[in-house]
Amino acid sequence: MTPTLRRKLEALAERREELQRLLADPSVVADNTRFRELSREFSQLEPVANAMAEEGRARADLAAAQAMREDPELRELAEEEVTAAQARLAELDQALSLLLIPRDRRDEGNLFLEVRAGTGGDEAALFAGDLFRMYARYAERQGWKVEVESDSPGEHGGYKEVVARVVGRGAYSKLKFESGTHRVQRVPATESQGRIHTSAATVAIIPETDEVEEIVINPADLKVDTFRSSGAGGQHVNKTDSAIRITHLPTGTVVECQTERSQHANRDKAMKRLKAQLLDAERSRQAAAEAQTRKLQVGSGDRSQRIRTYNFPQGRITDHRVDGLTLYDLPNILEGGMDELIGRLMHEHQVDELARLAEG
């Protein structure tokens, strides 16, 4: 661990001691709001304090084992204990470094998943359908719920566009690196000459946070259209204009919802997603200015960035943001087996964040 990171850890330890004193102060205890805020901060620092205490014990164990080397009869045992203590310290050093990475409070929350066909015509729509199915299968494996809010099927299968809400703890933390352009290279079913075609689809991951309630939208800035739902619902969808399309005129942002039977429920869902998109757009502008040198530009707003290629003839998937990230496991990944891919991206993000912390 670098001296800079060590100083940051020591500062956190000092802050925890300060919080402990404040929480024992009668004036703080009497102030419910402040007491609750300080208690939350104190609990967030608990893992750091525990890891540092464990590190202290491991250092003591190492010192004791090194002292045992002086005794010829205990030297062999001492060497084993020295090796074990050094390995434990290395583990704790890594764990403490990761605890320094600022937590994104959105990580544990839900998200909106948007997949749109790009260049490539019918093949792009089919690929967009493959991507959505991949995410839906992955969500199923994680125990998350996927709620389709609107879709526009392709003429020969797949989707021109599909928007869904993914509900589950930690959903955003694992899928937030998926935004961007996904490219596919394969032989379409309609290709008689066996030629490989290249097409693309774009993915957008938008976090659903409590902050959307704080966004105030002027009703005069909205254009609201109603239309008949095209999804499931039997005769109901043919008789009522329950689906909602909302356009935010200043930004041109358009959202639709047609999953509920009532127009009111669809409007509520659409407004929630509109607010989430506007909040994400604002954060994207800030992130783009601050994170130009980062490999995984989460929330950069650059949906045109080509992030990944799916090559069917070779059965491989390559993420272009991380050197050497090529996996020859394409069929399994498309069935939702994304753990290794997502794990590599999360690790790369941690490395980037630690490098930024070390730079101060």
mmCIF file of C-alpha atoms in Angstrom:
data_model
loop_
_atom_site.group_PDB
_atom_site.id
_atom_site.type_symbol
_atom_site.label_atom_id
_atom_site.label_comp_id
_atom_site.label_asym_id
_atom_site.label_seq_id
_atom_site.Cartn_x
_atom_site.Cartn_y
_atom_site.Cartn_z
ATOM 1 C CA MET A 1 0.000 0.000 0.000
ATOM 2 C CA THR A 2 1.327 3.434 -0.917
ATOM 3 C CA PRO A 3 2.018 6.044 1.795
ATOM 4 C CA THR A 4 -0.811 8.177 0.377
ATOM 5 C CA LEU A 5 -3.353 5.388 0.803
ATOM 6 C CA ARG A 6 -2.000 4.603 4.273
ATOM 7 C CA ARG A 7 -2.515 8.232 5.333
ATOM 8 C CA LYS A 8 -6.089 8.094 4.052
ATOM 9 C CA LEU A 9 -6.712 4.988 6.162
ATOM 10 C CA GLU A 10 -5.268 6.655 9.241
ATOM 11 C CA ALA A 11 -7.506 9.679 8.625
ATOM 12 C CA LEU A 12 -10.550 7.387 8.511
ATOM 13 C CA ALA A 13 -9.489 5.727 11.765
ATOM 14 C CA GLU A 14 -9.150 9.142 13.419
ATOM 15 C CA ARG A 15 -12.565 10.156 12.097
ATOM 16 C CA ARG A 16 -14.111 7.012 13.593
ATOM 17 C CA GLU A 17 -12.630 7.837 17.005
ATOM 18 C CA GLU A 18 -14.007 11.362 16.705
ATOM 19 C CA LEU A 19 -17.447 9.991 15.820
ATOM 20 C CA GLN A 20 -17.325 7.681 18.827
ATOM 21 C CA ARG A 21 -16.764 10.687 21.102
ATOM 22 C CA LEU A 22 -19.503 12.710 19.408
ATOM 23 C CA LEU A 23 -22.047 9.898 19.728
ATOM 24 C CA ALA A 24 -21.447 9.882 23.475
ATOM 25 C CA ASP A 25 -22.087 13.637 23.704
ATOM 26 C CA PRO A 26 -25.504 14.333 25.339
ATOM 27 C CA SER A 27 -26.142 17.290 23.036
ATOM 28 C CA VAL A 28 -25.695 15.041 19.981
ATOM 29 C CA VAL A 29 -27.866 12.304 21.474
ATOM 30 C CA ALA A 30 -30.626 14.865 21.984
ATOM 31 C CA ASP A 31 -30.519 15.876 18.310
ATOM 32 C CA ASN A 32 -32.179 12.938 16.545
ATOM 33 C CA THR A 33 -31.252 14.026 13.018
ATOM 34 C CA ARG A 34 -27.587 14.620 13.755
ATOM 35 C CA PHE A 35 -27.331 11.482 15.881
ATOM 36 C CA ARG A 36 -28.785 9.404 13.037
ATOM 37 C CA GLU A 37 -26.378 10.904 10.458
ATOM 38 C CA LEU A 38 -23.319 10.390 12.663
ATOM 39 C CA SER A 39 -24.427 6.845 13.501
ATOM 40 C CA ARG A 40 -24.710 6.036 9.812
ATOM 41 C CA GLU A 41 -21.222 7.415 9.151
ATOM 42 C CA PHE A 42 -19.848 5.495 12.145
ATOM 43 C CA SER A 43 -21.319 2.212 10.871
ATOM 44 C CA GLN A 44 -19.852 2.822 7.416
ATOM 45 C CA LEU A 45 -16.382 3.108 8.963
ATOM 46 C CA GLU A 46 -16.813 -0.088 10.979
ATOM 47 C CA PRO A 47 -15.364 -2.393 8.258
ATOM 48 C CA VAL A 48 -12.270 -0.170 8.042
ATOM 49 C CA ALA A 49 -11.770 -0.262 11.816
ATOM 50 C CA ASN A 50 -12.212 -4.044 11.918
ATOM 51 C CA ALA A 51 -9.763 -4.606 9.061
ATOM 52 C CA MET A 52 -7.164 -2.311 10.646
ATOM 53 C CA ALA A 53 -7.529 -4.130 13.979
ATOM 54 C CA GLU A 54 -7.068 -7.449 12.179
ATOM 55 C CA GLU A 55 -4.009 -6.030 10.434
ATOM 56 C CA GLY A 56 -2.574 -5.040 13.814
ATOM 57 C CA ARG A 57 -3.020 -8.597 15.082
ATOM 58 C CA ALA A 58 -1.409 -10.018 11.946
ATOM 59 C CA ARG A 59 1.613 -7.727 12.390
ATOM 60 C CA ALA A 60 1.929 -8.879 15.986
ATOM 61 C CA ASP A 61 1.762 -12.502 14.842
ATOM 62 C CA LEU A 62 4.485 -11.828 12.277
ATOM 63 C CA ALA A 63 6.748 -10.208 14.858
ATOM 64 C CA ALA A 64 6.254 -13.143 17.236
ATOM 65 C CA ALA A 65 6.997 -15.669 14.496
ATOM 66 C CA GLN A 66 10.147 -13.801 13.472
ATOM 67 C CA ALA A 67 11.318 -13.829 17.082
ATOM 68 C CA MET A 68 10.825 -17.619 17.190
ATOM 69 C CA ARG A 69 13.458 -17.980 14.483
ATOM 70 C CA GLU A 70 16.132 -17.428 17.139
ATOM 71 C CA ASP A 71 15.256 -20.761 18.722
ATOM 72 C CA PRO A 72 16.801 -23.591 16.629
ATOM 73 C CA GLU A 73 14.155 -26.059 17.784
ATOM 74 C CA LEU A 74 11.313 -23.778 16.689
ATOM 75 C CA ARG A 75 12.868 -22.414 13.498
ATOM 76 C CA GLU A 76 10.967 -24.703 11.103
ATOM 77 C CA LEU A 77 7.634 -23.925 12.773
ATOM 78 C CA ALA A 78 8.554 -20.232 12.853
ATOM 79 C CA GLU A 79 9.151 -20.163 9.092
ATOM 80 C CA GLU A 80 5.680 -21.609 8.487
ATOM 81 C CA GLU A 81 4.086 -19.023 10.753
ATOM 82 C CA VAL A 82 6.053 -16.192 9.145
ATOM 83 C CA THR A 83 4.833 -17.278 5.704
ATOM 84 C CA ALA A 84 1.224 -17.513 6.917
ATOM 85 C CA ALA A 85 1.377 -14.097 8.625
ATOM 86 C CA GLN A 86 2.872 -12.448 5.531
ATOM 87 C CA ALA A 87 0.147 -13.951 3.327
ATOM 88 C CA ARG A 88 -2.512 -12.722 5.751
ATOM 89 C CA LEU A 89 -1.023 -9.210 5.743
ATOM 90 C CA ALA A 90 -1.051 -9.172 1.943
ATOM 91 C CA GLU A 91 -4.755 -10.107 1.966
ATOM 92 C CA LEU A 92 -5.555 -7.415 4.512
ATOM 93 C CA ASP A 93 -3.562 -4.823 2.563
ATOM 94 C CA GLN A 94 -5.714 -5.517 -0.493
ATOM 95 C CA ALA A 95 -8.921 -5.515 1.556
ATOM 96 C CA LEU A 96 -8.045 -2.191 3.195
ATOM 97 C CA SER A 97 -7.214 -0.654 -0.181
ATOM 98 C CA LEU A 98 -10.631 -1.645 -1.540
ATOM 99 C CA LEU A 99 -12.355 -0.178 1.521
ATOM 100 C CA LEU A 100 -10.876 3.205 0.576
ATOM 101 C CA ILE A 101 -12.781 3.303 -2.709
ATOM 102 C CA PRO A 102 -15.722 5.712 -2.304
ATOM 103 C CA ARG A 103 -19.024 3.866 -2.231
ATOM 104 C CA ASP A 104 -21.599 4.742 -4.839
ATOM 105 C CA ARG A 105 -24.884 4.735 -2.974
ATOM 106 C CA ARG A 106 -26.642 3.851 -6.205
ATOM 107 C CA ASP A 107 -24.824 0.506 -6.396
ATOM 108 C CA GLU A 108 -27.317 -1.379 -4.266
ATOM 109 C CA GLY A 109 -30.317 -0.038 -6.150
ATOM 110 C CA ASN A 110 -32.464 -0.896 -9.151
ATOM 111 C CA LEU A 111 -31.965 0.312 -12.704
ATOM 112 C CA PHE A 112 -33.580 0.928 -16.062
ATOM 113 C CA LEU A 113 -32.188 -1.143 -18.921
ATOM 114 C CA GLU A 114 -32.587 0.204 -22.453
ATOM 115 C CA VAL A 115 -31.515 -1.814 -25.503
ATOM 116 C CA ARG A 116 -31.873 -0.379 -29.019
ATOM 117 C CA ALA A 117 -31.035 -1.800 -32.420
ATOM 118 C CA GLY A 118 -28.341 0.175 -34.215
ATOM 119 C CA THR A 119 -26.851 -0.231 -37.665
ATOM 120 C CA GLY A 120 -27.590 -3.497 -39.404
ATOM 121 C CA GLY A 121 -31.329 -3.590 -40.090
ATOM 122 C CA ASP A 122 -33.103 -6.831 -39.167
ATOM 123 C CA GLU A 123 -29.880 -8.382 -37.909
ATOM 124 C CA ALA A 124 -29.393 -5.463 -35.488
ATOM 125 C CA ALA A 125 -32.890 -6.010 -34.108
ATOM 126 C CA LEU A 126 -32.178 -9.718 -33.655
ATOM 127 C CA PHE A 127 -28.942 -8.884 -31.856
ATOM 128 C CA ALA A 128 -30.755 -6.382 -29.609
ATOM 129 C CA GLY A 129 -33.099 -9.238 -28.707
ATOM 130 C CA ASP A 130 -30.104 -11.469 -27.924
ATOM 131 C CA LEU A 131 -28.624 -8.814 -25.648
ATOM 132 C CA PHE A 132 -31.868 -8.275 -23.781
ATOM 133 C CA ARG A 133 -32.271 -12.019 -23.323
ATOM 134 C CA MET A 134 -28.680 -12.215 -22.026
ATOM 135 C CA TYR A 135 -29.360 -9.567 -19.383
ATOM 136 C CA ALA A 136 -32.706 -11.115 -18.472
ATOM 137 C CA ARG A 137 -31.080 -14.537 -18.002
ATOM 138 C CA TYR A 138 -28.293 -13.010 -15.915
ATOM 139 C CA ALA A 139 -30.863 -11.190 -13.782
ATOM 140 C CA GLU A 140 -32.731 -14.458 -13.295
ATOM 141 C CA ARG A 141 -29.536 -16.119 -12.051
ATOM 142 C CA GLN A 142 -29.023 -13.250 -9.604
ATOM 143 C CA GLY A 143 -32.564 -13.535 -8.281
ATOM 144 C CA TRP A 144 -33.557 -10.138 -9.696
ATOM 145 C CA LYS A 145 -36.879 -9.230 -11.287
ATOM 146 C CA VAL A 146 -37.136 -7.825 -14.829
ATOM 147 C CA GLU A 147 -40.190 -5.721 -15.688
ATOM 148 C CA VAL A 148 -40.577 -4.731 -19.350
ATOM 149 C CA GLU A 149 -41.937 -1.181 -19.532
ATOM 150 C CA SER A 150 -42.077 -0.731 -23.290
ATOM 151 C CA ASP A 151 -40.916 -2.528 -26.398
ATOM 152 C CA SER A 152 -40.950 -2.258 -30.164
ATOM 153 C CA PRO A 153 -40.457 -5.692 -31.770
ATOM 154 C CA GLY A 154 -38.398 -6.083 -34.942
ATOM 155 C CA GLU A 155 -40.148 -7.178 -38.127
ATOM 156 C CA HIS A 156 -38.315 -10.517 -38.147
ATOM 157 C CA GLY A 157 -37.744 -10.954 -34.419
ATOM 158 C CA GLY A 158 -35.766 -9.272 -31.716
ATOM 159 C CA TYR A 159 -36.376 -5.660 -30.810
ATOM 160 C CA LYS A 160 -36.023 -2.286 -32.407
ATOM 161 C CA GLU A 161 -36.144 -1.036 -28.830
ATOM 162 C CA VAL A 162 -36.904 -2.509 -25.420
ATOM 163 C CA VAL A 163 -36.938 -0.795 -22.035
ATOM 164 C CA ALA A 164 -37.112 -2.706 -18.763
ATOM 165 C CA ARG A 165 -36.768 -2.075 -15.053
ATOM 166 C CA VAL A 166 -34.390 -4.427 -13.250
ATOM 167 C CA VAL A 167 -35.243 -4.826 -9.566
ATOM 168 C CA GLY A 168 -32.765 -6.426 -7.194
ATOM 169 C CA ARG A 169 -30.128 -5.649 -4.618
ATOM 170 C CA GLY A 170 -26.806 -4.757 -6.219
ATOM 171 C CA ALA A 171 -28.214 -4.673 -9.757
ATOM 172 C CA TYR A 172 -26.644 -1.336 -10.664
ATOM 173 C CA SER A 173 -23.229 -2.236 -9.209
ATOM 174 C CA LYS A 174 -22.938 -5.187 -11.588
ATOM 175 C CA LEU A 175 -24.524 -3.829 -14.754
ATOM 176 C CA LYS A 176 -23.366 -0.208 -14.695
ATOM 177 C CA PHE A 177 -20.461 -0.957 -17.043
ATOM 178 C CA GLU A 178 -22.750 -2.185 -19.839
ATOM 179 C CA SER A 179 -23.662 1.214 -21.324
ATOM 180 C CA GLY A 180 -22.325 1.725 -24.833
ATOM 181 C CA THR A 181 -22.348 0.215 -28.299
ATOM 182 C CA HIS A 182 -22.211 -3.572 -28.592
ATOM 183 C CA ARG A 183 -21.079 -4.970 -31.950
ATOM 184 C CA VAL A 184 -21.856 -8.432 -33.331
ATOM 185 C CA GLN A 185 -20.073 -10.339 -36.090
ATOM 186 C CA ARG A 186 -21.928 -13.384 -37.406
ATOM 187 C CA VAL A 187 -23.553 -14.978 -40.433
ATOM 188 C CA PRO A 188 -27.252 -13.982 -40.526
ATOM 189 C CA ALA A 189 -29.801 -16.749 -41.014
ATOM 190 C CA THR A 190 -30.873 -15.076 -44.256
ATOM 191 C CA GLU A 191 -27.334 -14.983 -45.701
ATOM 192 C CA SER A 192 -27.080 -17.619 -48.424
ATOM 193 C CA GLN A 193 -23.399 -16.993 -49.216
ATOM 194 C CA GLY A 194 -22.207 -17.564 -45.662
ATOM 195 C CA ARG A 195 -20.749 -14.067 -45.380
ATOM 196 C CA ILE A 196 -20.153 -12.561 -41.951
ATOM 197 C CA HIS A 197 -22.137 -9.396 -41.291
ATOM 198 C CA THR A 198 -21.413 -6.738 -38.670
ATOM 199 C CA SER A 199 -24.249 -4.969 -36.881
ATOM 200 C CA ALA A 200 -24.685 -3.183 -33.584
ATOM 201 C CA ALA A 201 -27.020 -2.347 -30.723
ATOM 202 C CA THR A 202 -26.748 0.220 -27.971
ATOM 203 C CA VAL A 203 -27.282 -0.377 -24.276
ATOM 204 C CA ALA A 204 -28.039 2.246 -21.630
ATOM 205 C CA ILE A 205 -28.024 1.523 -17.893
ATOM 206 C CA ILE A 206 -29.782 4.221 -15.866
ATOM 207 C CA PRO A 207 -29.842 3.978 -12.059
ATOM 208 C CA GLU A 208 -33.127 4.288 -10.236
ATOM 209 C CA THR A 209 -32.488 6.378 -7.135
ATOM 210 C CA ASP A 210 -34.485 8.156 -4.463
ATOM 211 C CA GLU A 211 -33.061 11.442 -5.740
ATOM 212 C CA VAL A 212 -35.518 11.468 -8.635
ATOM 213 C CA GLU A 213 -38.173 12.589 -6.167
ATOM 214 C CA GLU A 214 -36.182 15.797 -5.702
ATOM 215 C CA ILE A 215 -36.294 16.689 -9.406
ATOM 216 C CA VAL A 216 -38.938 19.262 -10.231
ATOM 217 C CA ILE A 217 -40.285 19.209 -13.791
ATOM 218 C CA ASN A 218 -42.415 22.017 -15.157
ATOM 219 C CA PRO A 219 -45.643 20.503 -16.558
ATOM 220 C CA ALA A 220 -45.446 23.043 -19.387
ATOM 221 C CA ASP A 221 -42.237 21.305 -20.527
ATOM 222 C CA LEU A 222 -44.045 18.016 -21.100
ATOM 223 C CA LYS A 223 -45.944 16.675 -24.083
ATOM 224 C CA VAL A 224 -48.101 13.695 -23.078
ATOM 225 C CA ASP A 225 -49.581 11.319 -25.653
ATOM 226 C CA THR A 226 -51.796 8.306 -25.067
ATOM 227 C CA PHE A 227 -52.093 5.253 -27.297
ATOM 228 C CA ARG A 228 -53.287 1.679 -27.200
ATOM 229 C CA SER A 229 -50.944 -0.854 -25.654
ATOM 230 C CA SER A 230 -49.454 -3.468 -27.958
ATOM 231 C CA GLY A 231 -48.429 -5.967 -25.291
ATOM 232 C CA ALA A 232 -50.271 -8.582 -23.266
ATOM 233 C CA GLY A 233 -53.613 -7.798 -21.745
ATOM 234 C CA GLY A 234 -56.240 -9.490 -23.860
ATOM 235 C CA GLN A 235 -59.184 -7.454 -25.099
ATOM 236 C CA HIS A 236 -58.374 -4.648 -22.664
ATOM 237 C CA VAL A 237 -55.488 -3.354 -24.752
ATOM 238 C CA ASN A 238 -57.731 -3.012 -27.795
ATOM 239 C CA LYS A 239 -60.358 -0.897 -26.065
ATOM 240 C CA THR A 240 -58.510 1.738 -24.023
ATOM 241 C CA ASP A 241 -55.714 4.188 -24.677
ATOM 242 C CA SER A 242 -53.870 3.264 -21.481
ATOM 243 C CA ALA A 243 -50.285 3.484 -22.777
ATOM 244 C CA ILE A 244 -48.403 6.724 -22.140
ATOM 245 C CA ARG A 245 -45.682 8.530 -24.088
ATOM 246 C CA ILE A 246 -44.074 11.560 -22.410
ATOM 247 C CA THR A 247 -41.731 13.938 -24.213
ATOM 248 C CA HIS A 248 -39.579 16.361 -22.217
ATOM 249 C CA LEU A 249 -39.487 19.263 -24.677
ATOM 250 C CA PRO A 250 -36.334 21.081 -23.441
ATOM 251 C CA THR A 251 -34.159 17.964 -23.824
ATOM 252 C CA GLY A 252 -36.123 15.904 -26.339
ATOM 253 C CA THR A 253 -36.141 12.941 -23.944
ATOM 254 C CA VAL A 254 -38.968 10.501 -24.688
ATOM 255 C CA VAL A 255 -40.240 7.742 -22.412
ATOM 256 C CA GLU A 256 -43.078 5.282 -22.826
ATOM 257 C CA CYS A 257 -44.900 2.864 -20.558
ATOM 258 C CA GLN A 258 -47.635 0.414 -21.515
ATOM 259 C CA THR A 259 -47.302 -2.404 -18.997
ATOM 260 C CA GLU A 260 -50.082 -1.363 -16.619
ATOM 261 C CA ARG A 261 -53.825 -1.529 -17.267
ATOM 262 C CA SER A 262 -54.497 2.000 -16.061
ATOM 263 C CA GLN A 263 -53.339 5.163 -17.740
ATOM 264 C CA HIS A 264 -52.572 6.674 -14.342
ATOM 265 C CA ALA A 265 -50.217 3.825 -13.356
ATOM 266 C CA ASN A 266 -48.420 4.006 -16.710
ATOM 267 C CA ARG A 267 -48.005 7.748 -16.329
ATOM 268 C CA ASP A 268 -46.501 7.344 -12.843
ATOM 269 C CA LYS A 269 -44.009 4.787 -14.137
ATOM 270 C CA ALA A 270 -43.119 6.908 -17.151
ATOM 271 C CA MET A 271 -42.544 10.011 -14.998
ATOM 272 C CA LYS A 272 -40.283 8.069 -12.662
ATOM 273 C CA ARG A 273 -38.163 6.886 -15.581
ATOM 274 C CA LEU A 274 -38.098 10.370 -17.123
ATOM 275 C CA LYS A 275 -36.766 11.832 -13.880
ATOM 276 C CA ALA A 276 -34.165 9.072 -13.654
ATOM 277 C CA GLN A 277 -33.034 9.811 -17.220
ATOM 278 C CA LEU A 278 -32.763 13.552 -16.610
ATOM 279 C CA LEU A 279 -30.775 12.962 -13.417
ATOM 280 C CA ASP A 280 -28.515 10.475 -15.211
ATOM 281 C CA ALA A 281 -27.945 12.937 -18.063
ATOM 282 C CA GLU A 282 -26.813 15.613 -15.620
ATOM 283 C CA ARG A 283 -24.461 13.209 -13.873
ATOM 284 C CA SER A 284 -23.170 12.053 -17.258
ATOM 285 C CA ARG A 285 -22.160 15.597 -18.179
ATOM 286 C CA GLN A 286 -20.260 15.916 -14.917
ATOM 287 C CA ALA A 287 -18.646 12.482 -15.242
ATOM 288 C CA ALA A 288 -17.535 13.142 -18.825
ATOM 289 C CA ALA A 289 -15.674 16.236 -17.671
ATOM 290 C CA GLU A 290 -14.030 14.475 -14.740
ATOM 291 C CA ALA A 291 -13.270 11.016 -16.151
ATOM 292 C CA GLN A 292 -11.746 11.474 -19.593
ATOM 293 C CA THR A 293 -8.749 9.306 -18.734
ATOM 294 C CA ARG A 294 -10.664 6.430 -17.161
ATOM 295 C CA LYS A 295 -11.129 3.170 -19.037
ATOM 296 C CA LEU A 296 -14.591 2.402 -17.686
ATOM 297 C CA GLN A 297 -16.406 5.694 -18.014
ATOM 298 C CA VAL A 298 -19.459 4.854 -15.978
ATOM 299 C CA GLY A 299 -22.111 7.457 -16.623
ATOM 300 C CA SER A 300 -20.014 9.306 -19.202
ATOM 301 C CA GLY A 301 -23.066 9.645 -21.413
ATOM 302 C CA ASP A 302 -21.160 8.384 -24.446
ATOM 303 C CA ARG A 303 -23.584 5.777 -25.749
ATOM 304 C CA SER A 304 -21.676 5.752 -29.064
ATOM 305 C CA GLN A 305 -18.538 4.299 -27.519
ATOM 306 C CA ARG A 306 -17.934 0.807 -28.919
ATOM 307 C CA ILE A 307 -17.302 -1.202 -25.802
ATOM 308 C CA ARG A 308 -17.617 -4.841 -26.852
ATOM 309 C CA THR A 309 -17.574 -7.221 -29.815
ATOM 310 C CA TYR A 310 -19.413 -10.550 -29.981
ATOM 311 C CA ASN A 311 -17.757 -12.743 -32.617
ATOM 312 C CA PHE A 312 -19.889 -15.817 -33.318
ATOM 313 C CA PRO A 313 -17.588 -17.690 -35.779
ATOM 314 C CA GLN A 314 -14.788 -17.669 -33.174
ATOM 315 C CA GLY A 315 -17.104 -18.008 -30.167
ATOM 316 C CA ARG A 316 -15.419 -15.081 -28.453
ATOM 317 C CA ILE A 317 -16.375 -11.876 -26.713
ATOM 318 C CA THR A 318 -13.905 -8.980 -26.446
ATOM 319 C CA ASP A 319 -14.292 -5.918 -24.241
ATOM 320 C CA HIS A 320 -12.305 -3.104 -25.845
ATOM 321 C CA ARG A 321 -11.925 -1.057 -22.658
ATOM 322 C CA VAL A 322 -9.703 -3.568 -20.878
ATOM 323 C CA ASP A 323 -6.471 -4.904 -22.377
ATOM 324 C CA GLY A 324 -6.583 -8.652 -22.756
ATOM 325 C CA LEU A 325 -10.251 -9.041 -21.855
ATOM 326 C CA THR A 326 -11.240 -11.687 -24.406
ATOM 327 C CA LEU A 327 -13.309 -14.696 -23.358
ATOM 328 C CA TYR A 328 -13.958 -17.719 -25.577
ATOM 329 C CA ASP A 329 -17.235 -18.491 -23.859
ATOM 330 C CA LEU A 330 -19.763 -16.658 -26.015
ATOM 331 C CA PRO A 331 -22.631 -19.223 -25.939
ATOM 332 C CA ASN A 332 -22.550 -19.407 -22.125
ATOM 333 C CA ILE A 333 -22.347 -15.623 -21.738
ATOM 334 C CA LEU A 334 -25.347 -15.112 -24.013
ATOM 335 C CA GLU A 335 -27.251 -17.519 -21.762
ATOM 336 C CA GLY A 336 -26.595 -15.219 -18.807
ATOM 337 C CA GLY A 337 -23.238 -16.608 -17.644
ATOM 338 C CA MET A 338 -21.759 -13.129 -17.258
ATOM 339 C CA ASP A 339 -20.063 -13.551 -13.866
ATOM 340 C CA GLU A 340 -16.471 -13.727 -15.137
ATOM 341 C CA LEU A 341 -16.964 -10.842 -17.571
ATOM 342 C CA ILE A 342 -18.590 -8.591 -14.989
ATOM 343 C CA GLY A 343 -16.033 -9.608 -12.357
ATOM 344 C CA ARG A 344 -13.174 -8.528 -14.620
ATOM 345 C CA LEU A 345 -14.831 -5.172 -15.288
ATOM 346 C CA MET A 346 -15.473 -4.552 -11.586
ATOM 347 C CA HIS A 347 -11.834 -5.396 -10.798
ATOM 348 C CA GLU A 348 -10.605 -2.989 -13.494
ATOM 349 C CA HIS A 349 -12.814 -0.282 -12.035
ATOM 350 C CA GLN A 350 -11.323 -0.892 -8.579
ATOM 351 C CA VAL A 351 -7.798 -0.647 -9.990
ATOM 352 C CA ASP A 352 -8.650 2.661 -11.680
ATOM 353 C CA GLU A 353 -10.180 4.066 -8.494
ATOM 354 C CA LEU A 354 -7.201 3.038 -6.362
ATOM 355 C CA ALA A 355 -4.835 4.651 -8.866
ATOM 356 C CA ARG A 356 -6.797 7.903 -8.619
ATOM 357 C CA LEU A 357 -6.720 7.745 -4.814
ATOM 358 C CA ALA A 358 -2.960 7.134 -4.826
ATOM 359 C CA GLU A 359 -2.519 10.209 -7.027
ATOM 360 C CA GLY A 360 -4.389 12.217 -4.406
#
